[in-house]
mmCIF file with all atom_site columns, C-alpha atoms in Angstrom:
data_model
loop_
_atom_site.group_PDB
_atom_site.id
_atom_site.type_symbol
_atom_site.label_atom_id
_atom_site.label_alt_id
_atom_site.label_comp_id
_atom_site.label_asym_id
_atom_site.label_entity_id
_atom_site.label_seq_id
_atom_site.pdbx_PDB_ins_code
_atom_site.Cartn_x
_atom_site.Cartn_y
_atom_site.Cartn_z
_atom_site.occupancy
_atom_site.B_iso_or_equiv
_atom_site.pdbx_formal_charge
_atom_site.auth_seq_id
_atom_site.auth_comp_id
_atom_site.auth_asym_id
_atom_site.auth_atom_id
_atom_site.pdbx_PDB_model_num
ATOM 1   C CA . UNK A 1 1   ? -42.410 253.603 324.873 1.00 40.00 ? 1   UNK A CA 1
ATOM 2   C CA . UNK A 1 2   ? -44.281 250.993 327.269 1.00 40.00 ? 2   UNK A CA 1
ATOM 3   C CA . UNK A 1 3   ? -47.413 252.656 327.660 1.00 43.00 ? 3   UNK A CA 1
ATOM 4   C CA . UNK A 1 4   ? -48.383 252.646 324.332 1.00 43.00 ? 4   UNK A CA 1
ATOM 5   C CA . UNK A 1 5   ? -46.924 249.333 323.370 1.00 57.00 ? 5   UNK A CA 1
ATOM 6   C CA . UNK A 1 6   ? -44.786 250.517 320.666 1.00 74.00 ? 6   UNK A CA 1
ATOM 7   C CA . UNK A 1 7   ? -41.470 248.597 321.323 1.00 82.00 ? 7   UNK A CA 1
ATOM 8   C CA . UNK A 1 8   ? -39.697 249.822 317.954 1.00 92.00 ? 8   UNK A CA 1
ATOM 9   C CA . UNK A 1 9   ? -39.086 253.609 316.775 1.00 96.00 ? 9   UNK A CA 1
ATOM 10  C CA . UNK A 1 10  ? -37.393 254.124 313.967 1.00 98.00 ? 10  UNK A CA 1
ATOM 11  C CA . UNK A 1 11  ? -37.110 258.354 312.033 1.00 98.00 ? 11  UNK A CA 1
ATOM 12  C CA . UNK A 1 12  ? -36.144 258.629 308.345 1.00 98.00 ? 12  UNK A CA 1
ATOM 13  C CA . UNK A 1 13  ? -36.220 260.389 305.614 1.00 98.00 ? 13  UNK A CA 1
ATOM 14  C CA . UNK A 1 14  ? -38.190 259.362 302.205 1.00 98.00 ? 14  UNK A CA 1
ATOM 15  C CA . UNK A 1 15  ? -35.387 258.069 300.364 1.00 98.00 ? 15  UNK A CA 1
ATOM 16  C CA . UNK A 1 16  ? -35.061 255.685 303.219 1.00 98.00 ? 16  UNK A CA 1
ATOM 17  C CA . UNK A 1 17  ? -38.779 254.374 303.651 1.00 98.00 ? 17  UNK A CA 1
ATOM 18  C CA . UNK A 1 18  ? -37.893 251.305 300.790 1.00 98.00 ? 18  UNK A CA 1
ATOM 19  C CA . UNK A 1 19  ? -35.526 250.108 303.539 1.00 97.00 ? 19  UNK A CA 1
ATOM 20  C CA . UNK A 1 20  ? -38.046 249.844 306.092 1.00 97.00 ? 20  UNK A CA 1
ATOM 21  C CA . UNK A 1 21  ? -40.589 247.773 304.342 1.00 96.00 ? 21  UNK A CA 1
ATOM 22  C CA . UNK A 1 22  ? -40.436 244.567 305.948 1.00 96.00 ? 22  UNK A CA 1
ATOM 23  C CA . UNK A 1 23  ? -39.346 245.635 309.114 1.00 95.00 ? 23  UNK A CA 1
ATOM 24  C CA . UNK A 1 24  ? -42.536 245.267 310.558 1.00 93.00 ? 24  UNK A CA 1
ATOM 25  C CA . UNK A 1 25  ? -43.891 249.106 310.769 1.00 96.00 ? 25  UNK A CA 1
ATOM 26  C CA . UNK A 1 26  ? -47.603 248.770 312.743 1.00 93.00 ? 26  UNK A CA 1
ATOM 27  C CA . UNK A 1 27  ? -47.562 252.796 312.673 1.00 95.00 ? 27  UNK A CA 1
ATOM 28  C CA . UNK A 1 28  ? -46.547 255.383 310.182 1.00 97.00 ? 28  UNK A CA 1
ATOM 29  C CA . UNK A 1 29  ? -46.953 259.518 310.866 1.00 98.00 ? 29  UNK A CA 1
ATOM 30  C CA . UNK A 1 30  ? -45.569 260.829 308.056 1.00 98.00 ? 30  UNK A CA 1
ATOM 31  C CA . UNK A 1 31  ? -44.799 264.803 307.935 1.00 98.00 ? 31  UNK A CA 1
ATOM 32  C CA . UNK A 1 32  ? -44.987 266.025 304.144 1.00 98.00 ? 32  UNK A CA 1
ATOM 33  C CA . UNK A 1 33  ? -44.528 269.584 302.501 1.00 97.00 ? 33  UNK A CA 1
ATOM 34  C CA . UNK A 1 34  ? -48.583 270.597 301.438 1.00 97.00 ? 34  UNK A CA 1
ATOM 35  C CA . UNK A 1 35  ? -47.195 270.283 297.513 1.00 95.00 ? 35  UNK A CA 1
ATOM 36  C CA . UNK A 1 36  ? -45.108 266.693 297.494 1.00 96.00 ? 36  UNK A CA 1
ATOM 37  C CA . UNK A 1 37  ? -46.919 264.045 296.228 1.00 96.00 ? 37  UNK A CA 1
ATOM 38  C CA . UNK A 1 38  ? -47.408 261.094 298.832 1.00 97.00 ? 38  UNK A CA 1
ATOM 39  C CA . UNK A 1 39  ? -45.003 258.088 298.395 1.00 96.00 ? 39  UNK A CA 1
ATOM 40  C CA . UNK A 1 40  ? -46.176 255.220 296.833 1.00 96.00 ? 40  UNK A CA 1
ATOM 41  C CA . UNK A 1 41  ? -44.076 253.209 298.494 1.00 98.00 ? 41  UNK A CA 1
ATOM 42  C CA . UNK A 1 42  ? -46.155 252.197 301.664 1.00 97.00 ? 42  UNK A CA 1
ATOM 43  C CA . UNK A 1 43  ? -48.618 250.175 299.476 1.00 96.00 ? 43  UNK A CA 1
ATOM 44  C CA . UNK A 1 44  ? -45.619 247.550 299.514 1.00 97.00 ? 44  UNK A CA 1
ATOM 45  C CA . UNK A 1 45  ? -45.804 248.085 303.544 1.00 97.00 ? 45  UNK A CA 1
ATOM 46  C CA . UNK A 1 46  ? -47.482 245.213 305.432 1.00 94.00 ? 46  UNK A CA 1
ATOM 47  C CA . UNK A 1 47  ? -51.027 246.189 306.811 1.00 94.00 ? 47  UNK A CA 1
ATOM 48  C CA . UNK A 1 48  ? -50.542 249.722 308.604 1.00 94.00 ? 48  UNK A CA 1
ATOM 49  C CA . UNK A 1 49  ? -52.092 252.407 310.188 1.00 93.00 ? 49  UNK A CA 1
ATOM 50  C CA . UNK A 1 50  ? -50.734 255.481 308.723 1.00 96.00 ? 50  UNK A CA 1
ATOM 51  C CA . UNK A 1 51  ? -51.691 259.212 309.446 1.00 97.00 ? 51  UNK A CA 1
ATOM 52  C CA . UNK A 1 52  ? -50.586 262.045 306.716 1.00 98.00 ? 52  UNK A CA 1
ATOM 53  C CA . UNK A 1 53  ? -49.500 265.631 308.073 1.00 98.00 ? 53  UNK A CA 1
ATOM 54  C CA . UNK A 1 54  ? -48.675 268.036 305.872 1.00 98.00 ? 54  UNK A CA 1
ATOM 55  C CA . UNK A 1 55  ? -46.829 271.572 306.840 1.00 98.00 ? 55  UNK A CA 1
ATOM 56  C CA . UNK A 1 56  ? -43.258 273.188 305.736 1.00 97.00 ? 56  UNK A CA 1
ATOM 57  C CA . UNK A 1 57  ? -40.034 272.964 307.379 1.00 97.00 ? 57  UNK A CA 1
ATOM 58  C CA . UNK A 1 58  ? -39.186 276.775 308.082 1.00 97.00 ? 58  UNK A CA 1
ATOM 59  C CA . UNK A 1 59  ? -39.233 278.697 311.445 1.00 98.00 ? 59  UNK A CA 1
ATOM 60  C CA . UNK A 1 60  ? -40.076 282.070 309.821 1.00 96.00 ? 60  UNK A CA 1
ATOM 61  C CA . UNK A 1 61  ? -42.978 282.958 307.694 1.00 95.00 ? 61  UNK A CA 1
ATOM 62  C CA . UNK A 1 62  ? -42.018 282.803 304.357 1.00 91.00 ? 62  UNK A CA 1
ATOM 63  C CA . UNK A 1 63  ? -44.875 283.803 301.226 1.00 90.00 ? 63  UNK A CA 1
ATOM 64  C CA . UNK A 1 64  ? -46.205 280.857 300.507 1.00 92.00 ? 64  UNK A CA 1
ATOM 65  C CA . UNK A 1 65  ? -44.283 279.052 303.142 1.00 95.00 ? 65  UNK A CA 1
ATOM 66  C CA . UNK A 1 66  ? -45.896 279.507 306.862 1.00 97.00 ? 66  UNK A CA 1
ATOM 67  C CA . UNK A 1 67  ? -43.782 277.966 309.602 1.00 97.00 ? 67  UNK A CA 1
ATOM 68  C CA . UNK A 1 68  ? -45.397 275.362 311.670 1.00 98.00 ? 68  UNK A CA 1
ATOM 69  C CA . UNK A 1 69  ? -48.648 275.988 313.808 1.00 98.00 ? 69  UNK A CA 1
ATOM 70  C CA . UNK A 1 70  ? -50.017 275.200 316.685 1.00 98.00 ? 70  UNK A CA 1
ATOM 71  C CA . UNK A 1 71  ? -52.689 273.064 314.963 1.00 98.00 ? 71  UNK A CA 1
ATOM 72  C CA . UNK A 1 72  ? -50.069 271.425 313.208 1.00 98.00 ? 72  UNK A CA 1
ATOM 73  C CA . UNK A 1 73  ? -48.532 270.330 316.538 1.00 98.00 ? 73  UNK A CA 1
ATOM 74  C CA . UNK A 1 74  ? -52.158 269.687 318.091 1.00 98.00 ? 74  UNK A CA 1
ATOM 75  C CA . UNK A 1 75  ? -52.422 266.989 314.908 1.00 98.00 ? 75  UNK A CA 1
ATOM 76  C CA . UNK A 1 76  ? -49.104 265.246 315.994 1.00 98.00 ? 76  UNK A CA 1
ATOM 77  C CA . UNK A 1 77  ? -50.756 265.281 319.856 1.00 98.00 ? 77  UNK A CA 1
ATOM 78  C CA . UNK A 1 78  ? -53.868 263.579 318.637 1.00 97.00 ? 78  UNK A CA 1
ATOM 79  C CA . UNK A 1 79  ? -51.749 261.102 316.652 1.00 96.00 ? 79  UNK A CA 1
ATOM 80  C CA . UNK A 1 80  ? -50.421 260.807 320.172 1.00 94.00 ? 80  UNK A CA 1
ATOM 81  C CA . UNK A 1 81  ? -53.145 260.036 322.063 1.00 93.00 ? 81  UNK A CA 1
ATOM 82  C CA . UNK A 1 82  ? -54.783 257.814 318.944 1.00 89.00 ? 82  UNK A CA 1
ATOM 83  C CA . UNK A 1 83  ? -52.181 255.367 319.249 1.00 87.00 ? 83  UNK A CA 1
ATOM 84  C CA . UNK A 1 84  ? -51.984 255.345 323.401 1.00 82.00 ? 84  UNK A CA 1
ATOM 85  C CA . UNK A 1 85  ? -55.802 254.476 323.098 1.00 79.00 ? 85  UNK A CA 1
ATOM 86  C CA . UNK A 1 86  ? -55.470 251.342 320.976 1.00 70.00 ? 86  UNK A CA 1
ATOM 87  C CA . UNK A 1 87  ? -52.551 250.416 322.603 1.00 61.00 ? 87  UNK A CA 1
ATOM 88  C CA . UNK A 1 88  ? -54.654 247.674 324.341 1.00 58.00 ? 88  UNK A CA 1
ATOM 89  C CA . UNK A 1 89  ? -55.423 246.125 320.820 1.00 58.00 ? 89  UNK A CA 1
ATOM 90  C CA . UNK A 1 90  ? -51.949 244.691 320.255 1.00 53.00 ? 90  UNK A CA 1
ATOM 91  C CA . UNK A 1 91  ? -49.202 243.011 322.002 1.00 62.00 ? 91  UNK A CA 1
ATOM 92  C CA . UNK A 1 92  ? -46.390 245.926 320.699 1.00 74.00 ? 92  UNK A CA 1
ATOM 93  C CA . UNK A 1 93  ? -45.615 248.054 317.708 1.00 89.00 ? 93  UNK A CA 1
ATOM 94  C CA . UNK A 1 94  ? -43.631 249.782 315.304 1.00 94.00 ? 94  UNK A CA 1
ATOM 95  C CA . UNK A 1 95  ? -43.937 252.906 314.907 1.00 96.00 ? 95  UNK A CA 1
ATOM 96  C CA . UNK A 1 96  ? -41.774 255.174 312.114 1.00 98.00 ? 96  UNK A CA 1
ATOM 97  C CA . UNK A 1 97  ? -41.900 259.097 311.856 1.00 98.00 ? 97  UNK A CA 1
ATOM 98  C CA . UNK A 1 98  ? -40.355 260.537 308.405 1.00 98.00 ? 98  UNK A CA 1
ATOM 99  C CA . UNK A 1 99  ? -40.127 263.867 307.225 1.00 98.00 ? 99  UNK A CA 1
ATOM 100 C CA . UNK A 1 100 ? -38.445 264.603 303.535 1.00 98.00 ? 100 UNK A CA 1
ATOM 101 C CA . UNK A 1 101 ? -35.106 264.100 304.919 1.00 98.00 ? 101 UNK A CA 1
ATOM 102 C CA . UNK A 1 102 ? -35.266 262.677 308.614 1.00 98.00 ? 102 UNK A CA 1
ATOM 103 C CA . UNK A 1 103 ? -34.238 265.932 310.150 1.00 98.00 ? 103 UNK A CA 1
ATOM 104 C CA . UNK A 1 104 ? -36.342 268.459 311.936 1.00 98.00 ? 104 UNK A CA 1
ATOM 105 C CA . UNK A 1 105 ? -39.720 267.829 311.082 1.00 98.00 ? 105 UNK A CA 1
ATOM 106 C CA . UNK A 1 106 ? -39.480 264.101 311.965 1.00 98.00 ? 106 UNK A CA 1
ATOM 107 C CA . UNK A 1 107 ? -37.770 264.403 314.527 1.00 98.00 ? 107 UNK A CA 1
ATOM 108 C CA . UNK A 1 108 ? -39.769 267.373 316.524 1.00 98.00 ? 108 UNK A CA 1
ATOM 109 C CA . UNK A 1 109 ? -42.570 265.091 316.105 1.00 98.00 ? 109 UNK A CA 1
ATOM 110 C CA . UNK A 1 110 ? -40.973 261.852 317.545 1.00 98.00 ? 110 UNK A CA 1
ATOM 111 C CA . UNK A 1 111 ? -39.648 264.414 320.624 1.00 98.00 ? 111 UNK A CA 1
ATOM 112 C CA . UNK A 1 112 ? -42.782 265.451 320.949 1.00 98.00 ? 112 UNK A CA 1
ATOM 113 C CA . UNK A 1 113 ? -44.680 262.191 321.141 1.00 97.00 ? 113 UNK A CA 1
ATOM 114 C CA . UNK A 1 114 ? -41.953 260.881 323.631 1.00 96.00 ? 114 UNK A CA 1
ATOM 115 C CA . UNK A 1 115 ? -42.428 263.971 325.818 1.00 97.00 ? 115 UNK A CA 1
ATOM 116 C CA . UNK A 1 116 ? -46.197 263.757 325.599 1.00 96.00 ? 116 UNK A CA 1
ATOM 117 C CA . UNK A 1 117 ? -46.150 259.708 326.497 1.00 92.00 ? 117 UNK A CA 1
ATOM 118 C CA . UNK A 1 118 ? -43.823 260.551 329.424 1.00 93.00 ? 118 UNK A CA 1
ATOM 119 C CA . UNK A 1 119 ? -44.454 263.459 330.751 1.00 95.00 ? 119 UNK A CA 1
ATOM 120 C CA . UNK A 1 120 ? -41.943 262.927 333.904 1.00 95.00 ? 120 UNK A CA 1
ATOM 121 C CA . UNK A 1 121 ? -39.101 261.872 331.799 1.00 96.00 ? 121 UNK A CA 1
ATOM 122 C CA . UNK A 1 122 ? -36.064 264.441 331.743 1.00 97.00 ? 122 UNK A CA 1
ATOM 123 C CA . UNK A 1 123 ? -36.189 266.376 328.834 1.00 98.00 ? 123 UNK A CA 1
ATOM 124 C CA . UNK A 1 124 ? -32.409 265.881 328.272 1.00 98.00 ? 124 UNK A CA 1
ATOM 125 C CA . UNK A 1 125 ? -32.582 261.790 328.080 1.00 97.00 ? 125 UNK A CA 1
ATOM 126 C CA . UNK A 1 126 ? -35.226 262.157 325.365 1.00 98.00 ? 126 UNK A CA 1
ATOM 127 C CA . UNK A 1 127 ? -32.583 264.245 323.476 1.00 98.00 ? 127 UNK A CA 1
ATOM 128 C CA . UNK A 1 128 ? -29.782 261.703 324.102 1.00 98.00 ? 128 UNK A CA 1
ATOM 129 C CA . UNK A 1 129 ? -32.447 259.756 322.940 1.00 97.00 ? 129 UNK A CA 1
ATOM 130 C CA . UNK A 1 130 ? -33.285 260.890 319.606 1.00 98.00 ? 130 UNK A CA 1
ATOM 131 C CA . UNK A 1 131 ? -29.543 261.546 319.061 1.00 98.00 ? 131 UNK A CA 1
ATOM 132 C CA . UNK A 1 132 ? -28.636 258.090 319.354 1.00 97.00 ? 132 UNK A CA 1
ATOM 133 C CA . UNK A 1 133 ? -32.202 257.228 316.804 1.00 97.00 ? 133 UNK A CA 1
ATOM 134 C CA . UNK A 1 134 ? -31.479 259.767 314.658 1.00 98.00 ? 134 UNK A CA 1
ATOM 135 C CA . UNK A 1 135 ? -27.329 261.425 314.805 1.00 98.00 ? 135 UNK A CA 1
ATOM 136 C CA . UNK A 1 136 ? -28.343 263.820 312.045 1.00 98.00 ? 136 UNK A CA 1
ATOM 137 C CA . UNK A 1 137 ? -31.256 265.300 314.352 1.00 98.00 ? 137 UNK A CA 1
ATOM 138 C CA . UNK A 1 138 ? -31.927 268.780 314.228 1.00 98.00 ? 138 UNK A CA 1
ATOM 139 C CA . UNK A 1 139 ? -35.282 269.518 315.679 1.00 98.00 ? 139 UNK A CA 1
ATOM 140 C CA . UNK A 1 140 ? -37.672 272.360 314.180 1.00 98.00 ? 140 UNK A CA 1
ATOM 141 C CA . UNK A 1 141 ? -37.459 274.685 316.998 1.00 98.00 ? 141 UNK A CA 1
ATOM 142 C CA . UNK A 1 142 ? -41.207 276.133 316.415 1.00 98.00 ? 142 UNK A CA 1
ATOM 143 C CA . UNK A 1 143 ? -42.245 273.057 316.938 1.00 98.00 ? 143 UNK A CA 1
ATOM 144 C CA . UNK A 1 144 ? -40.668 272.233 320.006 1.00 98.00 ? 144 UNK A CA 1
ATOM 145 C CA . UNK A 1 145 ? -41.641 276.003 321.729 1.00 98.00 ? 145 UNK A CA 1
ATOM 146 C CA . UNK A 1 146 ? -45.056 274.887 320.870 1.00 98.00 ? 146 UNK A CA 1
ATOM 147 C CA . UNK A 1 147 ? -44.771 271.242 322.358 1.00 98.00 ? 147 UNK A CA 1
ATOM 148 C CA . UNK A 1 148 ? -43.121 272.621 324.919 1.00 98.00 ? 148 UNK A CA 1
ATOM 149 C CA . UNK A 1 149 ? -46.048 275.276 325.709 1.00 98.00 ? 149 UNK A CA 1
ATOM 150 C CA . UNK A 1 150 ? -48.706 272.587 324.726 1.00 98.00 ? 150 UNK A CA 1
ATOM 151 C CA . UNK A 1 151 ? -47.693 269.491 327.223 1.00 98.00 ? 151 UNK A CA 1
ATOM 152 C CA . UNK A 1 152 ? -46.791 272.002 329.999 1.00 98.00 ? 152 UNK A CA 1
ATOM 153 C CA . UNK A 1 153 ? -43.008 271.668 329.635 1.00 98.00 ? 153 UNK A CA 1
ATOM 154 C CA . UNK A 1 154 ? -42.483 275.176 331.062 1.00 97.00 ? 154 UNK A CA 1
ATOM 155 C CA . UNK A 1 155 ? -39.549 275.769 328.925 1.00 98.00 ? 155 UNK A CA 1
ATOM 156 C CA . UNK A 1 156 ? -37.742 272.796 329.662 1.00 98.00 ? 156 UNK A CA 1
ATOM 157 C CA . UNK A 1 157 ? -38.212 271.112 326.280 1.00 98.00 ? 157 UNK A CA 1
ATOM 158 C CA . UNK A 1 158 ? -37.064 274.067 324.481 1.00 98.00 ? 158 UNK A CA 1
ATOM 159 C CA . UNK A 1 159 ? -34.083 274.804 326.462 1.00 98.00 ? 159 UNK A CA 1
ATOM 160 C CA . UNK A 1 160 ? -33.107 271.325 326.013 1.00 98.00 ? 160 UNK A CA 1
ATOM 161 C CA . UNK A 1 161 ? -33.342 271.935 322.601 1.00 98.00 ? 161 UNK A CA 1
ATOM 162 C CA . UNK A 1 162 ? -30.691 274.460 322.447 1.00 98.00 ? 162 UNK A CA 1
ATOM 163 C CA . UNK A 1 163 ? -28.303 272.056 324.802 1.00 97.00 ? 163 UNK A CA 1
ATOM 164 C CA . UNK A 1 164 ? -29.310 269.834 321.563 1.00 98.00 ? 164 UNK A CA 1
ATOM 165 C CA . UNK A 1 165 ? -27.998 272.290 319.265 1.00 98.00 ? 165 UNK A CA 1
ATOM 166 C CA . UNK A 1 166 ? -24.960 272.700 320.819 1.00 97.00 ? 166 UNK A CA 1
ATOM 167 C CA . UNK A 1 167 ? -24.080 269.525 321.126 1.00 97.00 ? 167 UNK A CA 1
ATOM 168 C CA . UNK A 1 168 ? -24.754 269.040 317.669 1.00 97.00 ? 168 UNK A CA 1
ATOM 169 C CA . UNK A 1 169 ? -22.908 271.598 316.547 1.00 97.00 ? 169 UNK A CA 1
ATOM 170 C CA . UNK A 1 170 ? -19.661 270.624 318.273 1.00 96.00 ? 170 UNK A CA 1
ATOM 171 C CA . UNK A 1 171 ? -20.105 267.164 316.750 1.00 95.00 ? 171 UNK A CA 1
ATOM 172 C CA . UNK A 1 172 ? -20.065 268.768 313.209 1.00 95.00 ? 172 UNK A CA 1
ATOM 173 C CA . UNK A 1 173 ? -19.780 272.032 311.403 1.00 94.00 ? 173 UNK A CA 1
ATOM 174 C CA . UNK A 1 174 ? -21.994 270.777 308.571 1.00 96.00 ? 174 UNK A CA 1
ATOM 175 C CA . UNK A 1 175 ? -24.881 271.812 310.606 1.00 97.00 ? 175 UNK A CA 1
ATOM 176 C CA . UNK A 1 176 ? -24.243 275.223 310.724 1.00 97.00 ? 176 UNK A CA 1
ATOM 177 C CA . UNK A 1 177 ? -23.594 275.364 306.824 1.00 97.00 ? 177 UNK A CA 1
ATOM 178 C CA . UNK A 1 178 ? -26.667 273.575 306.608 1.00 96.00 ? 178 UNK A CA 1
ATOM 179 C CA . UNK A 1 179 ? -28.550 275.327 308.718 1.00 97.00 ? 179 UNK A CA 1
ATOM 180 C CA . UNK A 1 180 ? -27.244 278.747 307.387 1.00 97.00 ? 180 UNK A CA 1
ATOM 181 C CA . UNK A 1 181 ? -27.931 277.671 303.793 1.00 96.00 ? 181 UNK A CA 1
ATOM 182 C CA . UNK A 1 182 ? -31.883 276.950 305.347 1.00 95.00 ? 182 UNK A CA 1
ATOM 183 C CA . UNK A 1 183 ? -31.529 280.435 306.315 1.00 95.00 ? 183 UNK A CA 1
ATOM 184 C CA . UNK A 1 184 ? -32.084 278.663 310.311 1.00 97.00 ? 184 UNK A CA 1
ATOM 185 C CA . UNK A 1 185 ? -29.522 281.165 311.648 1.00 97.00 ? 185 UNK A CA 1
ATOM 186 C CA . UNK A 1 186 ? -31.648 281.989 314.489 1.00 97.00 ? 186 UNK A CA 1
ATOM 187 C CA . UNK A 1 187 ? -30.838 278.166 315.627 1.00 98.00 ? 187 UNK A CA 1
ATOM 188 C CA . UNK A 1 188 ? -27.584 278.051 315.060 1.00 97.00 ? 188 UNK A CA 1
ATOM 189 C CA . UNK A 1 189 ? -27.358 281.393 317.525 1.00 97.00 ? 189 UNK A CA 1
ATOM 190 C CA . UNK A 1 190 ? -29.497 279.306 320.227 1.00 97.00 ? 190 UNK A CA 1
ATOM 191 C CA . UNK A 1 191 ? -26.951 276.486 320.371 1.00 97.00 ? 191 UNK A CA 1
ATOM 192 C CA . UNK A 1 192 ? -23.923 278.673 319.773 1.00 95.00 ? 192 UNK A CA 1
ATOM 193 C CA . UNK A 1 193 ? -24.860 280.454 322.848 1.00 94.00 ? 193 UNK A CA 1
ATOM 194 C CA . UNK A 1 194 ? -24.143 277.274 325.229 1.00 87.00 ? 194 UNK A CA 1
ATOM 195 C CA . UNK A 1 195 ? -20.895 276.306 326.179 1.00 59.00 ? 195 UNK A CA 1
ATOM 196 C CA . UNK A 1 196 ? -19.680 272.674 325.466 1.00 57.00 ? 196 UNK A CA 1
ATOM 197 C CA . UNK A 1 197 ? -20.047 272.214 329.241 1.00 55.00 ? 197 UNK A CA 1
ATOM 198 C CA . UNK A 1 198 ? -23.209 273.557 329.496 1.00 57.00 ? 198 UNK A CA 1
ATOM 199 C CA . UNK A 1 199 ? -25.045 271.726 326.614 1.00 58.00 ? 199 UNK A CA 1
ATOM 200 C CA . UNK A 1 200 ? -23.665 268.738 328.237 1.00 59.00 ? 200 UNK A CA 1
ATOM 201 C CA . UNK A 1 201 ? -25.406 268.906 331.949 1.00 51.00 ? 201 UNK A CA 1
#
C-alpha cells in the first residue's frame, strides 16, 4: 500500500479490536449494522483518525434490512481517496478495517480500497492477498459487483471473487453451512460453479 503510506493492514472483527490497541492503528474504517451501538473501545486507541459506516451484511433486500448500495460503496471510495490525500502528512500508517465479525463487510471494503489504490494490480493477487490477512474472508459479493462497476474493473473483480469462493470453499465446508445458514446461497452457487483448477488460475 505505498502510495498512500499505509505500511500495516490489519481486518477484524469487534471482539478482536481490544487486541489491536497498542498496535499502533493511524486509521480505522469501521463498517457497523445502522442499530449496533459504536464500540467504546477505540477511546483506549492512541490518537486516530477513524471514519464510521454503517449498512447490513445481506445481498438480498430483506424488510428492514437493504443490502449494500452504491452510496455505501461510494463512502468506502471517499475513505479511499481521504487517506491517499494526506498520505503526504506522515511517514506510514496503520490502517484496520472491521466489520461485526471480520468477514464480508470488512473485507469487501479492504478489497476494494486495495483495488482502488492499485488499479493495475491483478485482481487475483489482491485475493491471495486478503486470504493470507484475513483466512476466514468471505467477501459481500454486492459489494464487490459494485466496486467492480465503480473503479472500472470490467468484471474482473467480481469474477475473481467467485475464484475466491471456490477456493474457500474447498479449504472448508463450514463456509457453505455458514453461508447457507446467512441464507448467502446465491454465493455459495458462484464458487461452486468453478472447478478447483479453475479457481486456482
Amino acid at each position: 500500500m505505498k502510495p498512500i503510506a499505509i505500511t500495516r493492514l490489519t481486518i477484524c472483527g469487534i471482539d478482536e479490536l481490544p487486541t489491536h490497541r497498542n498496535h499502533g492503528v493511524s486509521h480505522i474504517l469501521s463498517v457497523l449494522d445502522p442499530d449496533r451501538e459504536d464500540p467504546t473501545i477505540f477511546g483506549d486507541y492512541a490518537p486516530h483518525e477513524r471514519t464510521i459506516l454503517r449498512f447490513h451484511d445481506v445481498i438480498d433486500d430483506k424488510e428492514g434490512r437493504p443490502a449494500p448500495t452504491r452510496q455505501d460503496v461510494e463512502a468506502i471510495l471517499a475513505f479511499g481517496e481521504e487517506l491517499k490525500a494526506s498520505h503526504e502528512d506522515r511517514r506510514d500508517g496503520h490502517l484496520l478495517v472491521h466489520c461485526h465479525m471480520g468477514v464480508s463487510r470488512s473485507t469487501a471494503a479492504m478489497i476494494t480500497l486495495m483495488a482502488q489504490v492499485e488499479p493495475d494490480r491483478d485482481e487475483d493477487s489482491i485475493f491471495t492477498t486478503i486470504r493470507e490477512m484475513r483466512p476466514i474472508a468471505w467477501p459481500n459479493s454486492v459489494m464487490i459487483a459494485i466496486a467492480d462497476e465503480m473503479l472500472g474493473r470490467e468484471g474482473r473483480l467480481t469474477a475473481a471473487l467467485h475464484r475466491h469462493y471456490a477456493i474457500q470453499l474447498e479449504r472448508d465446508d463450514m463456509f457453505e453451512r455458514w453461508m447457507t445458514e446467512l441464507e448467502r446461497v446465491r454465493e455459495i452457487e458462484f464458487g461452486r460453479a468453478l472447478s478447483p483448477q479453475k479457481a486456482s488460475v
